[in-house]
Coordinates of C-alpha atoms and ligand atoms in Angstrom, one line a residue:
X117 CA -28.1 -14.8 -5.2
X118 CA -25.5 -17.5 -6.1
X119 CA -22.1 -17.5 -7.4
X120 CA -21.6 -18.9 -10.5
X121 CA -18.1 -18.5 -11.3
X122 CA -14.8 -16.9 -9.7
X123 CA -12.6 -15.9 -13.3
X124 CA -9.1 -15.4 -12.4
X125 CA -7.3 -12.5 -15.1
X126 CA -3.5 -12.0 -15.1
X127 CA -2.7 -9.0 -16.8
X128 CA 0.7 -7.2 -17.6
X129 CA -0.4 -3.1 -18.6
X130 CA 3.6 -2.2 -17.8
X131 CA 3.5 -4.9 -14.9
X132 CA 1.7 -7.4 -13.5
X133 CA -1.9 -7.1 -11.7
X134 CA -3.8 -10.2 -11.1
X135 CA -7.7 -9.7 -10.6
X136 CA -10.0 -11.7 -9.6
X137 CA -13.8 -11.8 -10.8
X138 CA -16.8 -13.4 -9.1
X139 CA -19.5 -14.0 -11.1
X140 CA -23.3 -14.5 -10.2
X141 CA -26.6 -15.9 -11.3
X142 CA -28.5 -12.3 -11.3
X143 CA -25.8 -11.0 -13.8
X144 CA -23.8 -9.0 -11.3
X145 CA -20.3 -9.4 -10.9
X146 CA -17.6 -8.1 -8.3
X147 CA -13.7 -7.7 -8.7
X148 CA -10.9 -7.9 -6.4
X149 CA -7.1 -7.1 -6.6
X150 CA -5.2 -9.9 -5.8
X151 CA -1.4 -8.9 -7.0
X152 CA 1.1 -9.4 -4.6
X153 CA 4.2 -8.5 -6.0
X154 CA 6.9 -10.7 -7.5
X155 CA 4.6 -13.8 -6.3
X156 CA 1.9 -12.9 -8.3
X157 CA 1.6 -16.6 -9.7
X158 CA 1.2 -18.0 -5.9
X159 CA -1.7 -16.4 -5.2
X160 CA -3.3 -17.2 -9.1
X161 CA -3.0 -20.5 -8.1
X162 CA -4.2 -20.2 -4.5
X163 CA -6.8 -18.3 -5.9
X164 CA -7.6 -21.4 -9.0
X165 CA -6.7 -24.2 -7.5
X166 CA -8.2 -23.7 -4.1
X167 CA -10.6 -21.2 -2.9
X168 CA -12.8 -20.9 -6.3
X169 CA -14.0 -23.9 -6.3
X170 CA -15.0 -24.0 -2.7
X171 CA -17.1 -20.6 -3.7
X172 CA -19.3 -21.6 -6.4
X173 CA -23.3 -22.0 -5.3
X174 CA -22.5 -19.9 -2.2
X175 CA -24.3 -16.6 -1.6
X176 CA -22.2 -13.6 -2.0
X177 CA -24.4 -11.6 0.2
X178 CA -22.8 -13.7 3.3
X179 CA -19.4 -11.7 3.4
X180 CA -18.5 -12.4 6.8
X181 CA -19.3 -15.7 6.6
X182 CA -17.3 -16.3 3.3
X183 CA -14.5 -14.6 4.7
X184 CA -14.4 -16.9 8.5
X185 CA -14.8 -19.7 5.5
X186 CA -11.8 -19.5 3.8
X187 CA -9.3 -18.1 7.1
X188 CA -10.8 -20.5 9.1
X189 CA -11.3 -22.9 7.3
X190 CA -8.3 -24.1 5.6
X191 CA -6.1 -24.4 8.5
X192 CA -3.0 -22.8 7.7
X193 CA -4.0 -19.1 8.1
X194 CA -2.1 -15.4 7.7
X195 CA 0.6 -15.0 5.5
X196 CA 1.2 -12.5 2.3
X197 CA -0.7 -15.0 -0.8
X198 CA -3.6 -16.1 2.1
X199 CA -4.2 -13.0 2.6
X200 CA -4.2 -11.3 -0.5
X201 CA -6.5 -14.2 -2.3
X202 CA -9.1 -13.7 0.8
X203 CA -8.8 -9.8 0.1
X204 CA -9.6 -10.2 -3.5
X205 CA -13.0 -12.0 -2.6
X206 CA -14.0 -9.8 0.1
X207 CA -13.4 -7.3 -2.4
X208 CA -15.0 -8.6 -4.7
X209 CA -18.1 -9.6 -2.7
X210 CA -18.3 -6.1 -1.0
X211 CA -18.1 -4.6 -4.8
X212 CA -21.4 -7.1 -5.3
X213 CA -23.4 -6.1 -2.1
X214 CA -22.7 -2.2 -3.0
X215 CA -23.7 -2.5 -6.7
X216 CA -27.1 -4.5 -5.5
X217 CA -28.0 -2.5 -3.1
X218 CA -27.5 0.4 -5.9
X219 CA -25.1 2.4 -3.8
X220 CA -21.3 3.6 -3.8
X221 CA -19.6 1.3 -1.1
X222 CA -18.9 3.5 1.1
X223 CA -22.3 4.4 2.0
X224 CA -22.6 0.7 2.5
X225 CA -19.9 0.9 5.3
X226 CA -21.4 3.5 6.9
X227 CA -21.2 7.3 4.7
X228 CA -18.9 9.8 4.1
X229 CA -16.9 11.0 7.2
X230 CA -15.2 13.9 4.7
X231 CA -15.5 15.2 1.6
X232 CA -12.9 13.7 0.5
X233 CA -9.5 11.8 1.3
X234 CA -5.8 13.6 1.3
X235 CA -3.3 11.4 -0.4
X236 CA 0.4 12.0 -1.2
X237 CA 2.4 11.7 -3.7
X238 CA 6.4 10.5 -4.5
X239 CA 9.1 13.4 -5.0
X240 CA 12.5 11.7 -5.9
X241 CA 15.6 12.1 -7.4
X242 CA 18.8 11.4 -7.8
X243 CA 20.6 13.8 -5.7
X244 CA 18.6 16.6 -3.5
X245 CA 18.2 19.4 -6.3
X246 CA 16.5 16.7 -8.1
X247 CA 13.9 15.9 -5.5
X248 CA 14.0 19.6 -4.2
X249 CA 12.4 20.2 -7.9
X250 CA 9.9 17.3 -8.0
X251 CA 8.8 18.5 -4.7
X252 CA 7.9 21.8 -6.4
X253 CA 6.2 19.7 -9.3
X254 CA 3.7 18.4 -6.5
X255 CA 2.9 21.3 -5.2
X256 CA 2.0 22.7 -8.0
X257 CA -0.3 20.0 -8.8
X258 CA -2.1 20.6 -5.6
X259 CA -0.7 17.7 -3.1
X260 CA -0.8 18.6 0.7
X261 CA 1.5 16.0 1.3
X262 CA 4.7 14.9 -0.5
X263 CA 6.9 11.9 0.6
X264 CA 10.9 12.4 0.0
X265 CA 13.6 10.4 -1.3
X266 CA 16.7 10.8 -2.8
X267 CA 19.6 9.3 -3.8
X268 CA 22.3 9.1 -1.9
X269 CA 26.2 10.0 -3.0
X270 CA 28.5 6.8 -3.0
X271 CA 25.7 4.5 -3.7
X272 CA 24.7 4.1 -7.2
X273 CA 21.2 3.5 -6.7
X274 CA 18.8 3.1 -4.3
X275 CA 14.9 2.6 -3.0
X276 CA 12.8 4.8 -3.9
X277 CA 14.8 6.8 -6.7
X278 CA 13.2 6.1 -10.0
X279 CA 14.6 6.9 -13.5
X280 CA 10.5 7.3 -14.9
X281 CA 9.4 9.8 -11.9
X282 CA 5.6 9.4 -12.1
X283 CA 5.2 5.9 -12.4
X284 CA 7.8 4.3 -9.7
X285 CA 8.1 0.9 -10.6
X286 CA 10.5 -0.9 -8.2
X287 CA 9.7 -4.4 -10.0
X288 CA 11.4 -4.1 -13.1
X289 CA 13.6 -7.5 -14.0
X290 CA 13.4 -10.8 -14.8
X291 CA 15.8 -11.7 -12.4
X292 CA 16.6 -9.2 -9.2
X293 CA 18.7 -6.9 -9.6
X294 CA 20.8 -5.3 -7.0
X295 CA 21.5 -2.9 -5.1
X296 CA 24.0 -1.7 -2.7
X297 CA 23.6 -0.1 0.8
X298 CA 25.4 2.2 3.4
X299 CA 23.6 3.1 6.1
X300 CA 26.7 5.6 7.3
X301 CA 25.8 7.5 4.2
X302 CA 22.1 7.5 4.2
X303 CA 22.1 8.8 8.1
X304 CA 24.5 11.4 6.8
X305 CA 22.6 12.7 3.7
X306 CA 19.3 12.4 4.6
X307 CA 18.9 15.1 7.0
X308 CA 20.3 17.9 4.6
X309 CA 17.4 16.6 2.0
X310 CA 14.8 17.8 4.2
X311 CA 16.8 21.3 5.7
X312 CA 16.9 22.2 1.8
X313 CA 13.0 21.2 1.2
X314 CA 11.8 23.2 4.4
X315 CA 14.4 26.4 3.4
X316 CA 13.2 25.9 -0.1
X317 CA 9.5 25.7 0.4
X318 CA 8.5 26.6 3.9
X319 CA 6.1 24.4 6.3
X320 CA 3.0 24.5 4.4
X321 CA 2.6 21.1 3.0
X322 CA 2.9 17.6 5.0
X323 CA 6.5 16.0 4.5
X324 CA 6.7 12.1 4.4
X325 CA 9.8 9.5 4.0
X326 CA 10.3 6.0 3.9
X327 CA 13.4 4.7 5.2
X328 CA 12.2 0.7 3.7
X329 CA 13.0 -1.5 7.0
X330 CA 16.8 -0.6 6.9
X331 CA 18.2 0.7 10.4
X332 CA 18.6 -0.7 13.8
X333 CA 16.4 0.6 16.5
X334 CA 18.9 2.4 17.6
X335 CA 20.1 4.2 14.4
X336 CA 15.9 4.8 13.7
X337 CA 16.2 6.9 17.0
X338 CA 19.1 9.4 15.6
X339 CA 17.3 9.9 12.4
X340 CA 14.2 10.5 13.9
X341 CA 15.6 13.0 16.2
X342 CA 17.4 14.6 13.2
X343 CA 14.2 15.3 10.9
X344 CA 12.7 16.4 14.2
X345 CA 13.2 20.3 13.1
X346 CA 11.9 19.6 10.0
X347 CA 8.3 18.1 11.3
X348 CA 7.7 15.4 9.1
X349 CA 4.2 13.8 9.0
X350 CA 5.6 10.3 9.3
X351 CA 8.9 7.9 8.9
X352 CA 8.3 4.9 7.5
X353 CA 8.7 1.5 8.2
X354 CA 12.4 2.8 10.0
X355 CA 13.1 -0.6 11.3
X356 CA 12.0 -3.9 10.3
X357 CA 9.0 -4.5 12.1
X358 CA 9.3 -8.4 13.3
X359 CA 10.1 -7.5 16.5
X360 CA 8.1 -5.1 17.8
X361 CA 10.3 -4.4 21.1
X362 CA 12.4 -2.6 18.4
X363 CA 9.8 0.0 18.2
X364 CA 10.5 0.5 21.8
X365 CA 14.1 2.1 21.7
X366 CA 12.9 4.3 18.7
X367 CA 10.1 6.0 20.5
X368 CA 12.2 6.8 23.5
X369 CA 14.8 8.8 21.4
X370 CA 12.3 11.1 18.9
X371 CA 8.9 11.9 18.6
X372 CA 9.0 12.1 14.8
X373 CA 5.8 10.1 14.0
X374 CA 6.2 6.5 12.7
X375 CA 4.1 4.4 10.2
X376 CA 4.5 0.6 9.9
X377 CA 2.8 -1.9 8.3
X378 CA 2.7 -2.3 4.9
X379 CA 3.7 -5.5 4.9
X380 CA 1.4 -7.1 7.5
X381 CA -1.2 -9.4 6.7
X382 CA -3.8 -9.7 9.5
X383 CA -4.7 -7.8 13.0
X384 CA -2.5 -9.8 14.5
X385 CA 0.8 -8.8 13.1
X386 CA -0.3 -5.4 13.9
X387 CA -1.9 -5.5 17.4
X388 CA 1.1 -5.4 19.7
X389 CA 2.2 -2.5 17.7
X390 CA -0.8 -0.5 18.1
X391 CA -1.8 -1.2 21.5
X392 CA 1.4 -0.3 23.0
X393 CA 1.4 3.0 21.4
X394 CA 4.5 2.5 19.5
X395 CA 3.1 3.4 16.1
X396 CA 1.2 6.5 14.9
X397 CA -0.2 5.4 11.8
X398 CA -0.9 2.0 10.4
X399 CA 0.0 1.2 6.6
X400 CA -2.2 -2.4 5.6
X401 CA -4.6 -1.8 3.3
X402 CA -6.5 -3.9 1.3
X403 CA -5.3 -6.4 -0.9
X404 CA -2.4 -7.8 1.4
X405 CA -4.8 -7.3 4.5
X406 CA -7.9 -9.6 4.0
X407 CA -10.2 -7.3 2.3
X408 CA -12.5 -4.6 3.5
X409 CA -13.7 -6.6 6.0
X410 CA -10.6 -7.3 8.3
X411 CA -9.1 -3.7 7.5
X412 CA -12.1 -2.5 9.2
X413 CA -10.9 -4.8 12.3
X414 CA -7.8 -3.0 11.9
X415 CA -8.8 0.5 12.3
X416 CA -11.2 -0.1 15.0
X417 CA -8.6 -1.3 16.8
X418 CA -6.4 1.6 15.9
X419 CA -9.4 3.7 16.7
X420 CA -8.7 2.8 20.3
X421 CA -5.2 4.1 20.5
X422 CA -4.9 7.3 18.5
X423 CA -3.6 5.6 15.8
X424 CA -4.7 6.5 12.3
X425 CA -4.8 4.7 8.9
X426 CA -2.3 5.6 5.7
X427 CA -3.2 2.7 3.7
X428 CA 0.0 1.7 0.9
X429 CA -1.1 2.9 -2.3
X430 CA 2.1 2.1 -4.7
X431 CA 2.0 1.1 -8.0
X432 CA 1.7 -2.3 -7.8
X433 CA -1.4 -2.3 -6.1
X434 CA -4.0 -1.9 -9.1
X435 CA -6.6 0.5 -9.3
X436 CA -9.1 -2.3 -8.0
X437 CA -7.5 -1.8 -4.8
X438 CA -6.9 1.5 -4.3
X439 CA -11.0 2.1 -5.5
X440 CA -11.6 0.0 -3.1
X441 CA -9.1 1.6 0.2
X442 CA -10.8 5.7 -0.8
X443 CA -14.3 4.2 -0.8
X444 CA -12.7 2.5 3.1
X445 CA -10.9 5.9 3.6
X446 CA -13.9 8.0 2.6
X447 CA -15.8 6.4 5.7
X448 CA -13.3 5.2 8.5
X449 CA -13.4 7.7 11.3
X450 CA -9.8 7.6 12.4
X451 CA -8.3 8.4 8.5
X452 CA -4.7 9.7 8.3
X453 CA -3.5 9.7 4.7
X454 CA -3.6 7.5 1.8
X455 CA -0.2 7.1 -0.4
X456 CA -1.4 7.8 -3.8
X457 CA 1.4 6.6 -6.3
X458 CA -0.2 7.0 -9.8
X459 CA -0.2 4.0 -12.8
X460 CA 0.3 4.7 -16.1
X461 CA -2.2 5.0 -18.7
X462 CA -1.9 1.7 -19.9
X463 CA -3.2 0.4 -16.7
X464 CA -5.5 3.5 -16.0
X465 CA -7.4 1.9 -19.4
X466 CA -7.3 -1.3 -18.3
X467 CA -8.8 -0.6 -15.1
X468 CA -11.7 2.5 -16.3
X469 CA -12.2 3.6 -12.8
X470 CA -14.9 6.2 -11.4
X471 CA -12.1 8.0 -8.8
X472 CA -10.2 11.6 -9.5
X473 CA -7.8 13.5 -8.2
X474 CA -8.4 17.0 -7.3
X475 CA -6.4 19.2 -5.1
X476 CA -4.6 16.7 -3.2
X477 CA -7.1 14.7 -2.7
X478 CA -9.0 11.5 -4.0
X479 CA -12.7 10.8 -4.3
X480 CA -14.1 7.5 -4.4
X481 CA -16.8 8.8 -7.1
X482 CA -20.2 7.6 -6.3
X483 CA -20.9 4.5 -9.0
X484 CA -22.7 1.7 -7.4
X485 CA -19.7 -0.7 -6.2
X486 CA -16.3 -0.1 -5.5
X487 CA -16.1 2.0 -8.7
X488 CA -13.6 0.4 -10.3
X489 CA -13.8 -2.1 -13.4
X490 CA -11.4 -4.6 -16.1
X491 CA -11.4 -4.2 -19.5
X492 CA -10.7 -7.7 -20.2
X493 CA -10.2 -7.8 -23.8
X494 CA -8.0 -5.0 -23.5
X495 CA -5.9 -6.7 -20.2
X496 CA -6.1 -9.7 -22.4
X497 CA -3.4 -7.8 -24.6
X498 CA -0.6 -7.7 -22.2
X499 CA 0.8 -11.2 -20.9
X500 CA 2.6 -12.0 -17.6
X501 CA 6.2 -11.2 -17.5
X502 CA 7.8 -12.3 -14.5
X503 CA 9.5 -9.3 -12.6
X504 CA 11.2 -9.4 -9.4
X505 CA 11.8 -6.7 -7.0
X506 CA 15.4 -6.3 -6.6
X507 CA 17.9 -7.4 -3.5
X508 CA 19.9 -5.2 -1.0
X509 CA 23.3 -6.0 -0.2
X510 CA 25.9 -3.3 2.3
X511 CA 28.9 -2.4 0.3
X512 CA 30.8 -5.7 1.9
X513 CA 28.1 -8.0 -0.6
X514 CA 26.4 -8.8 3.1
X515 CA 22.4 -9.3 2.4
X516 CA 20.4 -6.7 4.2
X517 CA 16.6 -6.1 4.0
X518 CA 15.9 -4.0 0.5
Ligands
LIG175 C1 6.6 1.2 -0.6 C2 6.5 0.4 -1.9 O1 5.1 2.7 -1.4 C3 5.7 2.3 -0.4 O2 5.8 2.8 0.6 O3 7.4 0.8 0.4 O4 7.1 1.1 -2.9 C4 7.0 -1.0 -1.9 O5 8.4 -1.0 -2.0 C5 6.4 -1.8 -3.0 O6 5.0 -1.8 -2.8 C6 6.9 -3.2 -3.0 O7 6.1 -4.0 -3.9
LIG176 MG1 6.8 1.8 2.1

């Protein structure tokens, strides 16, 4: 087998998902997500400029190979649009071996490990009776596990609070827009948010929150400590992860679980992490992770250390990606969790996709491939339209991480 062609498509069902398409001489194709979001047009043109060319007349069955090709070789390896453009080939590729050798891809990786894969979904509002009542709207829907956010009094708005609840879509203007921080009043409300959901609705389901890389080690620590009565099944991404020492100081105040990585583009960023222990569950997945085939170095490596995957499933990862993370999740032994934030319709169609949802769970479906295909005269109707995510200042107009 050969590849023929590698068709870049740009579409913009609500916002923006770029996909790529590799093409080969026995009529099979395979597709890859590639959108990393806000940049989406670096990666197009990594994707155009340099790496199709270099793939035509190559065989596709030569994954591994394809993939040391194009980290290897270009020199200047890792980073967010590397990364994602290797992923989308790798993708694509493994969606080619799957559908060839007629199976579902994750009985290419190795078979199902469970019947199927927990995921959770996003309660917000913007004050706590607000969330309190979407967390009641996930439960009844089946979810096991609900991550909670809520806006916070003082601050007029903030991550993770959405006005369309479903479809979160943190990407929304043509130029960012921002917001404004306290960390004095987050620490202060935050706590009382998850009292009220465990008074309100008991212990049964998994609790999850994402505190988006905004405290200081030592700050992570306190609010750890204080959700400690309220056993949450993870924190998120409570510091910035740069320095990983700052993981230290959080672990030796709470024993809240922590999840990381959601940002991070190769092993390497999360290695020091996971061999230390200072993480319980890893978030790269994998678009902005090299692909199928270096997520799979990532969990083995996690594997190792009792650390477990929760692959980022927001929004503006398409639904090529996330077909492609259940079929990983359906298989990879040391599975945590997989965020399941849902698109709209208008992508849904875009994307026709063999997955389902069914009592707070995913299945991968069992189509030969990845499952997951473009309708591209239908993604043809909806041009880019540059979107930004917006910027975090603290209430003096200092920049801090959004
Ligand atoms: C996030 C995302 O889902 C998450 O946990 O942190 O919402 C993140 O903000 C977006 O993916 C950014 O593009
Ligand atoms: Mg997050």
């Amino acid at each position: 087998m050969k590849i023929t062609k590698a068709q870049v498509i740009v579409t913009c069902p609500g916002r923006n998902f770029v996909t790529l398409k590799i093409h080969t001489n026995e009529g099979l194709y395979g597709i890859g997500d590639a959108t990393l979001n806000g940049r989406e047009k670096a990666v197009v043109s990594y994707l155009e400029d340099y790496v199709a060319p270099c793939l035509i007349g190559k065989d596709p069955e030569r994954i591994e190979d394809i993939w040391q090709y194009l980290y290897r070789g270009c020199y200047w390896r890792r980073g967010p649009v590397t990364m994602s453009a290797i992923a989308a080939v790798d993708t694509a590729l493994w969606d080619i071996k799957a559908k060839a050798a007629d199976m579902p891809l994750y009985q290419l990786l190795g078979g199902a490990s469970r019947d199927s894969v927990m995921v959770y979904g996003h309660a917000n509002g913007t004050n706590i009776e607000e969330t309190i009542e979407e967390v009641g709207k996930y439960t009844d829907l089946g979810y096991k596990a609900i991550r909670a956010q809520t806006g916070i009094p003082g601050i007029p708005s903030t991550y993770g609070v959405s006005k369309d609840k479903m479809f979160y879509e943190p990407a929304d203007a043509e130029f960012p827009s921002e917001n404004v921080w306290s960390t004095e009043k987050y620490l202060d409300h935050t706590p009382k948010l998850f009292e009220k959901i465990r008074g309100t609705y008991g212990f049964d389901h998994h609790l999850l929150h994402d505190v988006h890389h905004r405290l200081t080690p030592i700050e992570a620590g306190r609010l750890g400590k204080s959700l400690e009565p309220y056993r949450l099944f993870w924190m998120e991404d409570c510091v910035a992860a740069d320095n990983v020492e700052s993981l230290k100081l959080v672990r030796q105040h709470t024993v809240t679980p922590l999840a990381i990585g959601e940002i991070f583009n190769s092993v390497w960023d999360c290695k020091d992490m996971i061999t230390n222990q200072l993480i319980d569950y890893i978030r790269t997945t994998v678009v902005h992770a090299g692909g199928i085939t270096h997520l799979k170095q990532i969990a083995s490596l996690a594997s190792l250390y009792h650390v477990r995957t929760g692959c980022h499933g927001a929004t503006d990862l398409s639904p090529v990606c996330m077909g492609a993370s259940l079929n990983f999740n359906l298989w990879v032994p040391n599975f945590g969790i997989q965020e399941y934030m849902r698109h709209t319709p208008e992508t849904d169609e875009v994307f026709p996709h063999a997955y389902s949802f069914n009592k707070g769970a995913l299945h991968p479906g069992n189509t030969p491939g990845h499952g997951v295909d473009i309708d591209e005269k239908l993604a043809a109707k909806y041009p880019y339209k540059r979107a930004y995510l917006p910027v975090n200042r603290l209430e003096d107009g200092t920049m801090c991480n959004w």
